Coordinates of C-alpha atoms in Angstrom, one line a residue:
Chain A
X443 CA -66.0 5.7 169.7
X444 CA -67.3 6.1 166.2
X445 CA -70.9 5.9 165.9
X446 CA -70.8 3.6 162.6
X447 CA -74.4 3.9 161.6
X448 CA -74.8 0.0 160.9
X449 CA -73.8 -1.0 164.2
X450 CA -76.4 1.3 165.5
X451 CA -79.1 0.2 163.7
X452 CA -78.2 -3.4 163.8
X453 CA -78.2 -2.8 167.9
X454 CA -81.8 -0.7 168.0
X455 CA -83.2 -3.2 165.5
X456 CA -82.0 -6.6 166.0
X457 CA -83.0 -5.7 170.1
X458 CA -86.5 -5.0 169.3
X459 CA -87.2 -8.1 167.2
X460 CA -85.8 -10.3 170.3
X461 CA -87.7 -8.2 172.7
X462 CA -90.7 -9.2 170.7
X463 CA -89.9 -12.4 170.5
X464 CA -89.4 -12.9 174.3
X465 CA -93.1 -11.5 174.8
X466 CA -94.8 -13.8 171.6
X467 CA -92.7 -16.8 173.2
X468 CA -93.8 -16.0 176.8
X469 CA -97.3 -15.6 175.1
X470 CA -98.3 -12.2 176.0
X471 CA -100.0 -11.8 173.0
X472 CA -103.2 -13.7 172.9
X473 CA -103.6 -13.4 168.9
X474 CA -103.9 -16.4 165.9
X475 CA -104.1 -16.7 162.2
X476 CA -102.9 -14.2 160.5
X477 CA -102.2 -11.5 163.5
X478 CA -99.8 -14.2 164.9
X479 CA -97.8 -14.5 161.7
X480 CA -98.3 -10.5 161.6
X481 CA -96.2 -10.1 165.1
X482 CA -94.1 -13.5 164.1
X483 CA -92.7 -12.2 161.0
X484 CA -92.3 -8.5 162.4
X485 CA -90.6 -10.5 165.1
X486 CA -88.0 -12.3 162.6
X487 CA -87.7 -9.1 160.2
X488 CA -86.4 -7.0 162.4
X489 CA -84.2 -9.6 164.2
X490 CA -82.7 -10.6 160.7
X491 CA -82.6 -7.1 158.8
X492 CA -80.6 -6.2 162.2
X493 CA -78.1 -9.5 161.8
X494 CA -77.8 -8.5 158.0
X495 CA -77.1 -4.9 159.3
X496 CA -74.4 -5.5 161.6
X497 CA -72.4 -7.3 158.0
X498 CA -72.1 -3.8 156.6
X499 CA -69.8 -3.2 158.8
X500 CA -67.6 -5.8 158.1
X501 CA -64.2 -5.6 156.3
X502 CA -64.7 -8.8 155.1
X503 CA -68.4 -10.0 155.0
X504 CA -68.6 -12.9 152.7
X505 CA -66.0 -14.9 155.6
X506 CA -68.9 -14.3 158.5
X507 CA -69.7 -17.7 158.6
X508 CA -65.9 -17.8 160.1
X509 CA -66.8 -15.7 163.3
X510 CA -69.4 -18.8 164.9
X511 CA -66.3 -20.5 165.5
X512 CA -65.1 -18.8 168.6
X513 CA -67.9 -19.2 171.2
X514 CA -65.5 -20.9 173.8
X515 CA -63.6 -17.0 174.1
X516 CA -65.2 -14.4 172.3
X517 CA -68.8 -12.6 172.8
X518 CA -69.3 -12.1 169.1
X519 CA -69.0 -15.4 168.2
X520 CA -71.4 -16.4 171.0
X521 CA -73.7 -13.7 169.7
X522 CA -74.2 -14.9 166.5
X523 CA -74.3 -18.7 167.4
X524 CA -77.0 -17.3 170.0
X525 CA -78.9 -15.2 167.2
X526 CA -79.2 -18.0 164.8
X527 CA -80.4 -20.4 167.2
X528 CA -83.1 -17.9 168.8
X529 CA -83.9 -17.1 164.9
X530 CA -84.7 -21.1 164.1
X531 CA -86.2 -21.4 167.6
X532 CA -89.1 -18.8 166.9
X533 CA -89.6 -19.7 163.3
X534 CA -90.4 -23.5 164.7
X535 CA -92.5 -22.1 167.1
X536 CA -94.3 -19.4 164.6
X537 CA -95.0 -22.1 162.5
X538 CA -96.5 -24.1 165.1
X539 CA -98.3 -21.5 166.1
X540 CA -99.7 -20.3 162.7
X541 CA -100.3 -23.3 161.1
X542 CA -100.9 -25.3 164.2
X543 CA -103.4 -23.0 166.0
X544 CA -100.9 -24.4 169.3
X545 CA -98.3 -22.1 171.3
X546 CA -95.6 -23.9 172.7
X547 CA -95.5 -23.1 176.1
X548 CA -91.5 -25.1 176.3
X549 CA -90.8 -23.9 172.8
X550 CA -92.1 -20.4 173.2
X551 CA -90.1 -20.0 176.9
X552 CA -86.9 -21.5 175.3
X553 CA -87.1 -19.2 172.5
X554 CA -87.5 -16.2 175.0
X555 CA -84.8 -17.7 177.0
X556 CA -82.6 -18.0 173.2
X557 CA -83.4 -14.3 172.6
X558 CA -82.5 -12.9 176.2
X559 CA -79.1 -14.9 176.1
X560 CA -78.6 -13.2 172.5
X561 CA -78.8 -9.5 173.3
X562 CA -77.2 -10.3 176.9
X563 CA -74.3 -11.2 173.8
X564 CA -74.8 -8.2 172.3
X565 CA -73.9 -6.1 175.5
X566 CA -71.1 -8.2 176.4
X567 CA -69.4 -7.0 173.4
X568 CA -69.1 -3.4 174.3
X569 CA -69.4 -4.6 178.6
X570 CA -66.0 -6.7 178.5
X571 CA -64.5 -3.6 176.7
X572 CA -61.7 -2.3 179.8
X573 CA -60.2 0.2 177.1
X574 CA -63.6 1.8 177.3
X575 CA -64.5 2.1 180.5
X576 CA -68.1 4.3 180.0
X577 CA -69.6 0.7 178.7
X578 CA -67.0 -1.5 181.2
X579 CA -69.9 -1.4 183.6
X580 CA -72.7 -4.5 184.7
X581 CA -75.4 -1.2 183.9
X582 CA -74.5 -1.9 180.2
X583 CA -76.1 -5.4 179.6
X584 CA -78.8 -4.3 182.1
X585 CA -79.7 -0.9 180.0
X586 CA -79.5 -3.4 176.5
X587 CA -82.1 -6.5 178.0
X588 CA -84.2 -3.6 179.3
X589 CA -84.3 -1.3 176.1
X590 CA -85.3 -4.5 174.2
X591 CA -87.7 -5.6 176.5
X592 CA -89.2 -2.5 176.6
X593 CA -89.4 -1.9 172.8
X594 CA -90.6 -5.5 172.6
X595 CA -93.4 -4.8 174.8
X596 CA -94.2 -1.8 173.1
X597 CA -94.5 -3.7 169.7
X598 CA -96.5 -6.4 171.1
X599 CA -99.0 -3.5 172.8
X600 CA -98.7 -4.9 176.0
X601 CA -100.0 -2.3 178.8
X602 CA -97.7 -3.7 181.2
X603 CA -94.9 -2.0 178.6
X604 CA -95.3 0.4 180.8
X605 CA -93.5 -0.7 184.0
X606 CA -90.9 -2.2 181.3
X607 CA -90.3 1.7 180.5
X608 CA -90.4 3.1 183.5
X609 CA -87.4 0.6 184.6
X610 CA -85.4 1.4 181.5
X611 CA -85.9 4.9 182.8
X612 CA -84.3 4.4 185.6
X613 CA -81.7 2.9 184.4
X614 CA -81.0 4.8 181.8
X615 CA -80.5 7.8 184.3
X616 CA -78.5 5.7 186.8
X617 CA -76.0 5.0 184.1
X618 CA -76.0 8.3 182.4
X619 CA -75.1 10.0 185.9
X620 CA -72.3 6.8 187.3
X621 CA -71.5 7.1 183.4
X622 CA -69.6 10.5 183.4
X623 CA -67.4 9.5 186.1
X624 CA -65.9 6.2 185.1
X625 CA -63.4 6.8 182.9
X626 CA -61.2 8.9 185.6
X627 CA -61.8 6.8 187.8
X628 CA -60.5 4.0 185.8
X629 CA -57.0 5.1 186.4
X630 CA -55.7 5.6 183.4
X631 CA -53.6 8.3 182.5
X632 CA -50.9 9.9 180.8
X633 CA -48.7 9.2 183.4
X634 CA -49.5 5.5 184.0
X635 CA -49.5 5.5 179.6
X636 CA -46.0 6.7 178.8
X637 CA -44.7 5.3 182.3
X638 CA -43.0 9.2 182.9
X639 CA -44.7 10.4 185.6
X640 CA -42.4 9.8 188.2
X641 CA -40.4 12.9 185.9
X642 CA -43.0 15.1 186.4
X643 CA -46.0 16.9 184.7
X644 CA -46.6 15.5 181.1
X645 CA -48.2 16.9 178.0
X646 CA -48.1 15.6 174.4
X647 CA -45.4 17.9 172.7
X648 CA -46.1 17.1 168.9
X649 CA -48.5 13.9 167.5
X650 CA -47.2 11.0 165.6
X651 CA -48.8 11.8 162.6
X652 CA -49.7 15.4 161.5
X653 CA -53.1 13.9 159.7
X654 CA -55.7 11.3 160.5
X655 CA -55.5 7.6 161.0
X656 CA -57.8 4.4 161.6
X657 CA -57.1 5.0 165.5
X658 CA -58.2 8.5 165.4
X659 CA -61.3 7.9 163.3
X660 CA -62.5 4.9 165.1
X661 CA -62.1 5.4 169.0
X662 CA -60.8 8.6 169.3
X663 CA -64.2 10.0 167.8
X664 CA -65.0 13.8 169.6
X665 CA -67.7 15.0 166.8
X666 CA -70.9 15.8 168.6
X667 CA -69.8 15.5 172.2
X668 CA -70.6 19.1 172.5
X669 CA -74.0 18.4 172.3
X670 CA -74.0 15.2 174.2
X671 CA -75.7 16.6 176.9
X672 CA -78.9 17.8 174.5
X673 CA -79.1 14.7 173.0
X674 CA -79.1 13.0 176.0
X675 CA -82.0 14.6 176.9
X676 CA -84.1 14.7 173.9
X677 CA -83.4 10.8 173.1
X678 CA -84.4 10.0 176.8
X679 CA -88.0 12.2 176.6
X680 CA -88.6 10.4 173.3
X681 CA -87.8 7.3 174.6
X682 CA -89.4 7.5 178.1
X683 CA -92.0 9.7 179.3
X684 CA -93.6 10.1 175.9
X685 CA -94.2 6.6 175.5
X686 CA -95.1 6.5 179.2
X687 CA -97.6 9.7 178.9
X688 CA -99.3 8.1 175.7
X689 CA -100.1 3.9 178.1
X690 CA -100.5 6.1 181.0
X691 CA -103.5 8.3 179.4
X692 CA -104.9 6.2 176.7
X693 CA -104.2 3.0 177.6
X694 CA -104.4 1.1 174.2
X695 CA -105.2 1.0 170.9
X696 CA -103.3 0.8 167.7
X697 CA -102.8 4.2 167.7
X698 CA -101.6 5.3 171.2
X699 CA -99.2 2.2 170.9
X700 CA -97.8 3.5 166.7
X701 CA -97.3 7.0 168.2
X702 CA -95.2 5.0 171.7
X703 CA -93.5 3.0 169.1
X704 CA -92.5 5.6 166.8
X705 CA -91.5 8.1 169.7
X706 CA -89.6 5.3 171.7
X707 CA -87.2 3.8 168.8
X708 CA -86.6 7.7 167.6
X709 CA -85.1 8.0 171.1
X710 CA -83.3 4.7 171.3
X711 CA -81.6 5.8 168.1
X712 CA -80.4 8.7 169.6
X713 CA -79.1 7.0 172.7
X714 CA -77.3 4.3 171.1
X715 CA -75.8 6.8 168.6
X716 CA -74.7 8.7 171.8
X717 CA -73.4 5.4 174.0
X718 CA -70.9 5.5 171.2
X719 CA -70.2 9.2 170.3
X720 CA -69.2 9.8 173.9
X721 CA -67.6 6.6 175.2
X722 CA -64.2 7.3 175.3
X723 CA -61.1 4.9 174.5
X724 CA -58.1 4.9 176.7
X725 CA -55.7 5.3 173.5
X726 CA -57.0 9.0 173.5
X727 CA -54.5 9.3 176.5
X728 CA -52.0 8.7 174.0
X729 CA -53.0 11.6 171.6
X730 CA -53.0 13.9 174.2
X731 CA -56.8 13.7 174.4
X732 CA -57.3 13.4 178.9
Chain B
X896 CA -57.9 -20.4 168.1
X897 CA -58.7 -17.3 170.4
X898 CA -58.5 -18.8 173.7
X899 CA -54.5 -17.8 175.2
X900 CA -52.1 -20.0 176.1
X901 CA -51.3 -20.9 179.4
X902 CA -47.9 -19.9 178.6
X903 CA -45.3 -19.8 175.9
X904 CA -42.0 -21.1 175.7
X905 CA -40.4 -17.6 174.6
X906 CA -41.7 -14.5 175.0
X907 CA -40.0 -12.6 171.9
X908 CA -40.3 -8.9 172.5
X909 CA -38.9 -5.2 172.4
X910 CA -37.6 -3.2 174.7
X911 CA -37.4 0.1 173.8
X912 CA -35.0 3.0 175.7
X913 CA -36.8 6.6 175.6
X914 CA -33.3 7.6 177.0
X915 CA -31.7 6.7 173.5
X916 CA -34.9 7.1 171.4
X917 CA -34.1 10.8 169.1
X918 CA -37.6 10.5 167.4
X919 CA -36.2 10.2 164.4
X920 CA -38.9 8.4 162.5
X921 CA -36.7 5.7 161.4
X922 CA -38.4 2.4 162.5
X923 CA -42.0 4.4 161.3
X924 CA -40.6 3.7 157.8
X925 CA -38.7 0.8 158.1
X926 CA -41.4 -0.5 159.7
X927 CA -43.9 0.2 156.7
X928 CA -41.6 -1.0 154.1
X929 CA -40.6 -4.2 155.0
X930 CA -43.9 -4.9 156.1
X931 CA -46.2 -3.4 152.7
X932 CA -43.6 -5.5 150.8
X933 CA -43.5 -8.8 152.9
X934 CA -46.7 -11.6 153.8
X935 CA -50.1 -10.7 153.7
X936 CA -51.8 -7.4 153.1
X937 CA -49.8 -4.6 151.8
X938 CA -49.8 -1.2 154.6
X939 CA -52.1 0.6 152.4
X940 CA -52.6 4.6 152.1
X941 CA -55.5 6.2 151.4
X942 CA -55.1 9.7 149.4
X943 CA -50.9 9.8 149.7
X944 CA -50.5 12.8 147.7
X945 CA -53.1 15.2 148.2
X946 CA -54.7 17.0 150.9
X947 CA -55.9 14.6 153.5
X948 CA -53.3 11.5 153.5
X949 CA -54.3 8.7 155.8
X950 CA -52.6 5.2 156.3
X951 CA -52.0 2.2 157.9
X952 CA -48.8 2.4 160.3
X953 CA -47.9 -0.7 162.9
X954 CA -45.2 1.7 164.7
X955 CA -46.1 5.2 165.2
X956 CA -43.5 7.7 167.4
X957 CA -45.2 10.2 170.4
X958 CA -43.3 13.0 171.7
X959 CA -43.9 13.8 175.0
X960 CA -42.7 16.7 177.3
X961 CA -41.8 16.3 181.0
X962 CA -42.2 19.5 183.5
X963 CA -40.2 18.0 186.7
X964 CA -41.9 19.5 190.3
X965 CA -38.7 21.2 191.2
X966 CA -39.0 23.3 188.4
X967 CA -35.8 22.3 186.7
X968 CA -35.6 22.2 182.9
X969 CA -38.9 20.5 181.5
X970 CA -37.5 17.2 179.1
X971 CA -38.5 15.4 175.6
X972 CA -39.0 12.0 175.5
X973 CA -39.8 10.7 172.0
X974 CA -41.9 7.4 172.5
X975 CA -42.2 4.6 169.9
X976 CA -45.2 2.6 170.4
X977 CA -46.3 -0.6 168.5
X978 CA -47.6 -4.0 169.4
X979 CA -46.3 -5.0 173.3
X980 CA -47.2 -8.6 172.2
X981 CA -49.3 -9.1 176.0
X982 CA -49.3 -12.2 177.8
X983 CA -53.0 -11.4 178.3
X984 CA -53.9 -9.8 175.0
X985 CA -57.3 -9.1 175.0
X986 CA -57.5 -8.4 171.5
X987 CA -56.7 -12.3 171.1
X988 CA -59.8 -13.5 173.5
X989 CA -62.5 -11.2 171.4
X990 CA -61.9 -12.1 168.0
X991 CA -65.3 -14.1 166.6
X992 CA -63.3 -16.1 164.3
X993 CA -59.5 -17.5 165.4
X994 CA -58.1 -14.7 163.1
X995 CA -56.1 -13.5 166.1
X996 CA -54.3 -15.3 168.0
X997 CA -51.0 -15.9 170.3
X998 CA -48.3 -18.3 169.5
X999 CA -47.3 -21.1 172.0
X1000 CA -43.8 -21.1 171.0
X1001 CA -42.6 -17.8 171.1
X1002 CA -45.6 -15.6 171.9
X1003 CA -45.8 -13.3 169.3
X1004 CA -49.3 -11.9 168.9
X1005 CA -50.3 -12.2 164.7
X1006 CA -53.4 -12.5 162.7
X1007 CA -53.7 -14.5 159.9
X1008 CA -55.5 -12.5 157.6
X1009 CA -57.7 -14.6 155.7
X1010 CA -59.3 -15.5 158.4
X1011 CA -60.4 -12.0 159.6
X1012 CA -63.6 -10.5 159.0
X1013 CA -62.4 -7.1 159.8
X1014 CA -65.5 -6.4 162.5
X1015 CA -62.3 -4.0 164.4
X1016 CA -63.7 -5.9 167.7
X1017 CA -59.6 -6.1 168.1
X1018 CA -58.6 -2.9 168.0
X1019 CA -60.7 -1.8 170.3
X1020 CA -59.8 -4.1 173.0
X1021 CA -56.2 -3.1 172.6
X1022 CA -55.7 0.0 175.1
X1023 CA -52.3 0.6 173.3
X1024 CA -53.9 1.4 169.8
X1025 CA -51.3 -1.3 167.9
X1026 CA -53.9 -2.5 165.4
X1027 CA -55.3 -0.7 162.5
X1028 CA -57.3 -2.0 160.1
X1029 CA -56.2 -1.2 156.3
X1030 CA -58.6 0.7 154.4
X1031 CA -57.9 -1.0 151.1
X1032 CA -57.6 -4.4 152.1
X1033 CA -60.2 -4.7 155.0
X1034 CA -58.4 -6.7 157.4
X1035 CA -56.4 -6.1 160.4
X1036 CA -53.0 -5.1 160.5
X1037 CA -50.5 -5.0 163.4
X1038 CA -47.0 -5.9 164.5
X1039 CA -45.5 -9.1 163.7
X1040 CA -42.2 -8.8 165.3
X1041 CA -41.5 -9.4 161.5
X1042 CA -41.9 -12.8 162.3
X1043 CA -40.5 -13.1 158.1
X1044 CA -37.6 -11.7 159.1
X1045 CA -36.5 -12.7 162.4
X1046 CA -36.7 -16.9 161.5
X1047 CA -35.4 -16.2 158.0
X1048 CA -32.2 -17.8 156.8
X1049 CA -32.1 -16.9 153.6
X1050 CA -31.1 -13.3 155.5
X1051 CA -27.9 -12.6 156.3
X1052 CA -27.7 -13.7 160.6
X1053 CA -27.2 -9.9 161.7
X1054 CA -30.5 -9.1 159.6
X1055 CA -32.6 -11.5 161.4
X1056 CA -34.1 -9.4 164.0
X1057 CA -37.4 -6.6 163.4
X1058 CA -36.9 -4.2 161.0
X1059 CA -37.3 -1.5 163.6
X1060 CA -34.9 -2.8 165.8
X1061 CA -32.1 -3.5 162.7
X1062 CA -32.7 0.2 161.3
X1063 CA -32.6 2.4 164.3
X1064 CA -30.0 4.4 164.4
X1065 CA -29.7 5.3 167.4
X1066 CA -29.8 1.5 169.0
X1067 CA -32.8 2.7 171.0
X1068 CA -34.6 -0.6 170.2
X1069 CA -33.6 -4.2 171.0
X1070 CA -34.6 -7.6 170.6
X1071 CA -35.2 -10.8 172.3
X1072 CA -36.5 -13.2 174.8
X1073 CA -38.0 -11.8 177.7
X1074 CA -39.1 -14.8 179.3
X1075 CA -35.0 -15.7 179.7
X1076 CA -33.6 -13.9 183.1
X1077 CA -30.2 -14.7 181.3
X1078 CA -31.0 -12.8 177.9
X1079 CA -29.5 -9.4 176.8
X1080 CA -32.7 -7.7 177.2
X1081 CA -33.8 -9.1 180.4
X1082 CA -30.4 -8.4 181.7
X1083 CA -31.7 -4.7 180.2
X1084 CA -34.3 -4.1 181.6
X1085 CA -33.6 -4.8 185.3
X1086 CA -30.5 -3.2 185.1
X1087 CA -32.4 0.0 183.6
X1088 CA -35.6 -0.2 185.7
X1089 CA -38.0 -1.5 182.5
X1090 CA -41.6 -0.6 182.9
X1091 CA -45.2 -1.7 181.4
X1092 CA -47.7 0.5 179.8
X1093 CA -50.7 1.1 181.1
X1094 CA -50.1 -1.1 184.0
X1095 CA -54.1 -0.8 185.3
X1096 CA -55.5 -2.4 181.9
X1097 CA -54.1 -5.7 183.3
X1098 CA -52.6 -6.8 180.0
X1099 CA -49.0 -8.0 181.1
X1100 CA -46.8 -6.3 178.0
X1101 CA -44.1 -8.6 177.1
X1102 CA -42.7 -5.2 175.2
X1103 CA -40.9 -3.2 177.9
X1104 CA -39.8 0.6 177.8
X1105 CA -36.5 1.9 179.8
X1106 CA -36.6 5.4 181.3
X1107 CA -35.2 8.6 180.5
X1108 CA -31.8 8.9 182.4
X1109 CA -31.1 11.9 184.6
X1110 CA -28.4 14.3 183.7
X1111 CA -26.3 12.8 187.3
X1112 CA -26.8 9.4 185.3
X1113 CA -25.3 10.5 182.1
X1114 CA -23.4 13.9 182.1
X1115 CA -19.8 13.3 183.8
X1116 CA -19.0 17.2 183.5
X1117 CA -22.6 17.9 185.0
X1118 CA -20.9 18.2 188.5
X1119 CA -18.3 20.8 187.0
X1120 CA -21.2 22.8 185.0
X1121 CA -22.9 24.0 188.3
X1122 CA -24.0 27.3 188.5
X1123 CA -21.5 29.4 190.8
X1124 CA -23.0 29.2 194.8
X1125 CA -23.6 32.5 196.1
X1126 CA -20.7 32.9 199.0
X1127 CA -17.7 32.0 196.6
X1128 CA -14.7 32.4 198.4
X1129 CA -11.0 33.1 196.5
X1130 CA -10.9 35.4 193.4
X1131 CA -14.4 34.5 191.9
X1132 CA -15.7 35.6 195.0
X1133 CA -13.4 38.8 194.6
X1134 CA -14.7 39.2 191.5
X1135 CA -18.6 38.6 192.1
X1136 CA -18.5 40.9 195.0
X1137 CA -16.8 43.9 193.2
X1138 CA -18.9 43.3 190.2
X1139 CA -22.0 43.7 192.4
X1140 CA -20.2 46.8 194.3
X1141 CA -20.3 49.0 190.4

């Protein structure tokens, strides 16, 4: 699938502001004043510079407003409903909370609950996907409520970030290993595609275009594969131990946690540019491609 | 709206025979002219004349090649493939805003293009690769079963049917109501052994495609054309074993 560079930084960002925002609702971060709106704002900027992101994408951006109609069917209608709701539930409850000098307890858990239910959206998109069958798995939804929980935790400088890590570790390996395997054993192949293989052996004899197309570009996307396995690994240490060896040793401070920040998002980037680069559509079967 | 129906009251569709099918391109290009010229979005192209043309196609033709087990002569199928109009579309259910949707009365699978945001959420739930989104015009573009042609009475009756199906030369292509036992391409397809694509994706094709027919199926002389067995009696045999004698 192509890696299109908005939908990876709308994924990496908009999951860390509603990671952050889970923590500040739960009230994990015992700050006020100004340090509150500080975390509050970061909270809601990256959230929103995320949202505003994933419209670059868009053929059509000024009919957006269109796609909060769908909620009853479709996961990115219910991700947006969810993300603007979270987004008006925090900024009530940063507002309390700033001007107020009072956290919410209700407020603040419903907001966490709003945020959780929004990037559990997010993952659906690319979970319910059959036709890919690397993300068709319940590890995807899992890895996305983990990464932003961890890079939430992380932002707020919670020690307990830690733990948060070490899970998404786990994870992450878990679905990188069952990862490789599911797209064979999906089923699909060029037999079951054309229908021929009761005739016997098949193999593409000539494309149906001699250039490129939409199809090709978009999901049939092999640039960088070759290195898949590198990247893998240098997104994961980034991501994972580094940020684990910096809590471990120093505990806190701003520094440790800038350096753990820095060093976990490089990683994530890398990871999420890689869950698409090497997730595989079953219309490459068509082109010849399994 | 994006949700399915429970059912339709037709189920207008294709059925397409890789028997007759001689890859001849035909329906590709019918296909885009009658559809850059009729509703919505023209099927743009990006760079037509120079080095690197790319466009937006709602028929494309695959050629495949068959190696049978028994090592006879390997085959050619030449495989059109566009929208199979599915029963359960999943391109329908994932669309954020109603775009995309399937109708009640005849089930034809469309989007209505000022609605669509062109996110591509569509195309890649559709295993079959039947959508593409146009370049210039940023919206989603797939088969309509020329839904402007095939209600139109202001064309002649013989031209109301897809431009694919009308233009093929071969009559590889045909047209009509798969939901009737009684129609011309149901009868079709059972007589001919019609099969889905993809059956594992789960996405019940109302499009069906016939087999390839065997050479016993089609080629009366094929009986007569068999190479001579070894222990030929009369004056081939005569002949074979003096032959071998030099």
């Amino acid at each position: 699938m192509h890696p299109a560079p908005s939908i990876i930084t709308f994924t990496v960002l908009s999951g860390l502001g509603f990671g952050l925002m889970v923590w500040l609702g739960l009230g994990a971060v015992d700050v006020e004043g100004w340090i509150a709106a500080t975390f509050c704002l970061m909270a809601l900027g990256l959230a929103g510079g995320g949202l505003l992101s994933s419209l670059f994408h868009l053929g059509h951006p000024e009919r957006a407003p269109k796609a909060l109609t769908q909620w009853r069917s479709s996961w990115l209608s219910r991700e947006g409903i969810l993300a603007i709701v979270t987004m008006l539930l925090f900024t009530l409850f940063s507002l309390i909370w700033v001007f107020g000098g009072v956290r919410s307890g209700p407020l603040g858990a419903l907001a966490a609950l709003a945020a959780l239910a929004t990037v559990f959206s997010t993952a659906m998109i690319y979970t319910q996907m059959k036709t890919v069958p690397r993300w068709h798995s319940p590890l995807t939804p899992v890895v996305f409520l983990l990464a932003s929980l961890s890079g939430g935790a992380l932002l707020a400088g919670m020690t307990a970030s830690f733990w948060i890590i070490l899970s998404l570790g786990v994870v992450l390996i878990l679905d990188s290993v069952q990862g490789e395997g599911r797209f064979s054993r999906a089923n699909g192949n060029i037999a079951t595609a054309t229908g021929l293989g009761k005739f016997g052996r098949l193999r593409q004899l000539a494309p149906p275009h001699t250039g490129q197309n939409y199809l090709l570009k978009e999901m049939v996307y092999v640039i960088g594969r070759k290195h898949a396995h590198k990247i893998n690994i240098i997104g994961m240490t980034l991501a994972i131990p580094v940020p684990l060896f910096l809590i471990g040793v120093f505990h806190n401070g701003h520094t440790t946690f800038g350096l753990a920040v820095v060093s976990h998002i490089t990683g994530m980037v890398l990871l999420r540019w890689l869950f698409f680069a090497r997730a595989e559509h079953v219309v490459g079967i068509y082109y010849g491609k399994h | 709206m994006t949700s399915l129906p429970q059912s339709t009251e037709k189920s207008l569709g294709l059925v397409i025979d890789l028997d007759t099918c001689v890859g001849c391109h035909a329906c590709v290009t019918a296909c885009k002219e009658w559809n850059t010229n009729g509703y919505g979005a023209p099927l743009s192209d990006q760079d037509p004349y120079g080095a690197d043309p790319v466009g937006t196609f709602l028929n494309r033709v695959h050629s495949y090649e068959y190696v049978p087990e028994d090592g006879s002569a390997p085959g050619v199928v030449h495989f059109p493939k566009s929208c199979l109009h599915c029963a359960d579309a999943p391109c329908v259910t994932v669309c954020p805003t109603g775009a995309s949707l399937k109708r009640e009365e005849d089930g034809i699978v469309l989007v209505n293009e000022d609605d669509c945001i062109g996110c591509g959420l569509c195309a890649w739930a559709c295993p079959y690769g039947a959508r593409e989104l146009d370049a210039s015009a940023g919206v989603m573009k797939k088969c309509t079963l020329c839904v402007d042609r095939i209600y139109n009475v202001n064309l002649p009756e013989e031209d109301r049917q897809p431009a694919c199906v009308r233009t093929c030369p071969a009559g590889a292509r045909h047209f009509g109501d798969l939901s009737d036992p009684e129609s011309d391409v149901s009868k079709l397809v059972t007589a001919r052994g019609g099969f889905d694509l993809m059956p594992e994706q789960e996405t019940r094709p109302v499009n069906k495609y016939l087999p390839p027919r065997t050479r016993e199926e089609t080629d009366i002389l094929a009986p007569l054309l068999d190479p001579v067995p070894e222990a030929q009696g009369g004056f081939l045999g005569w002949l074979d074993r003096t032959l071998s004698k030099i």
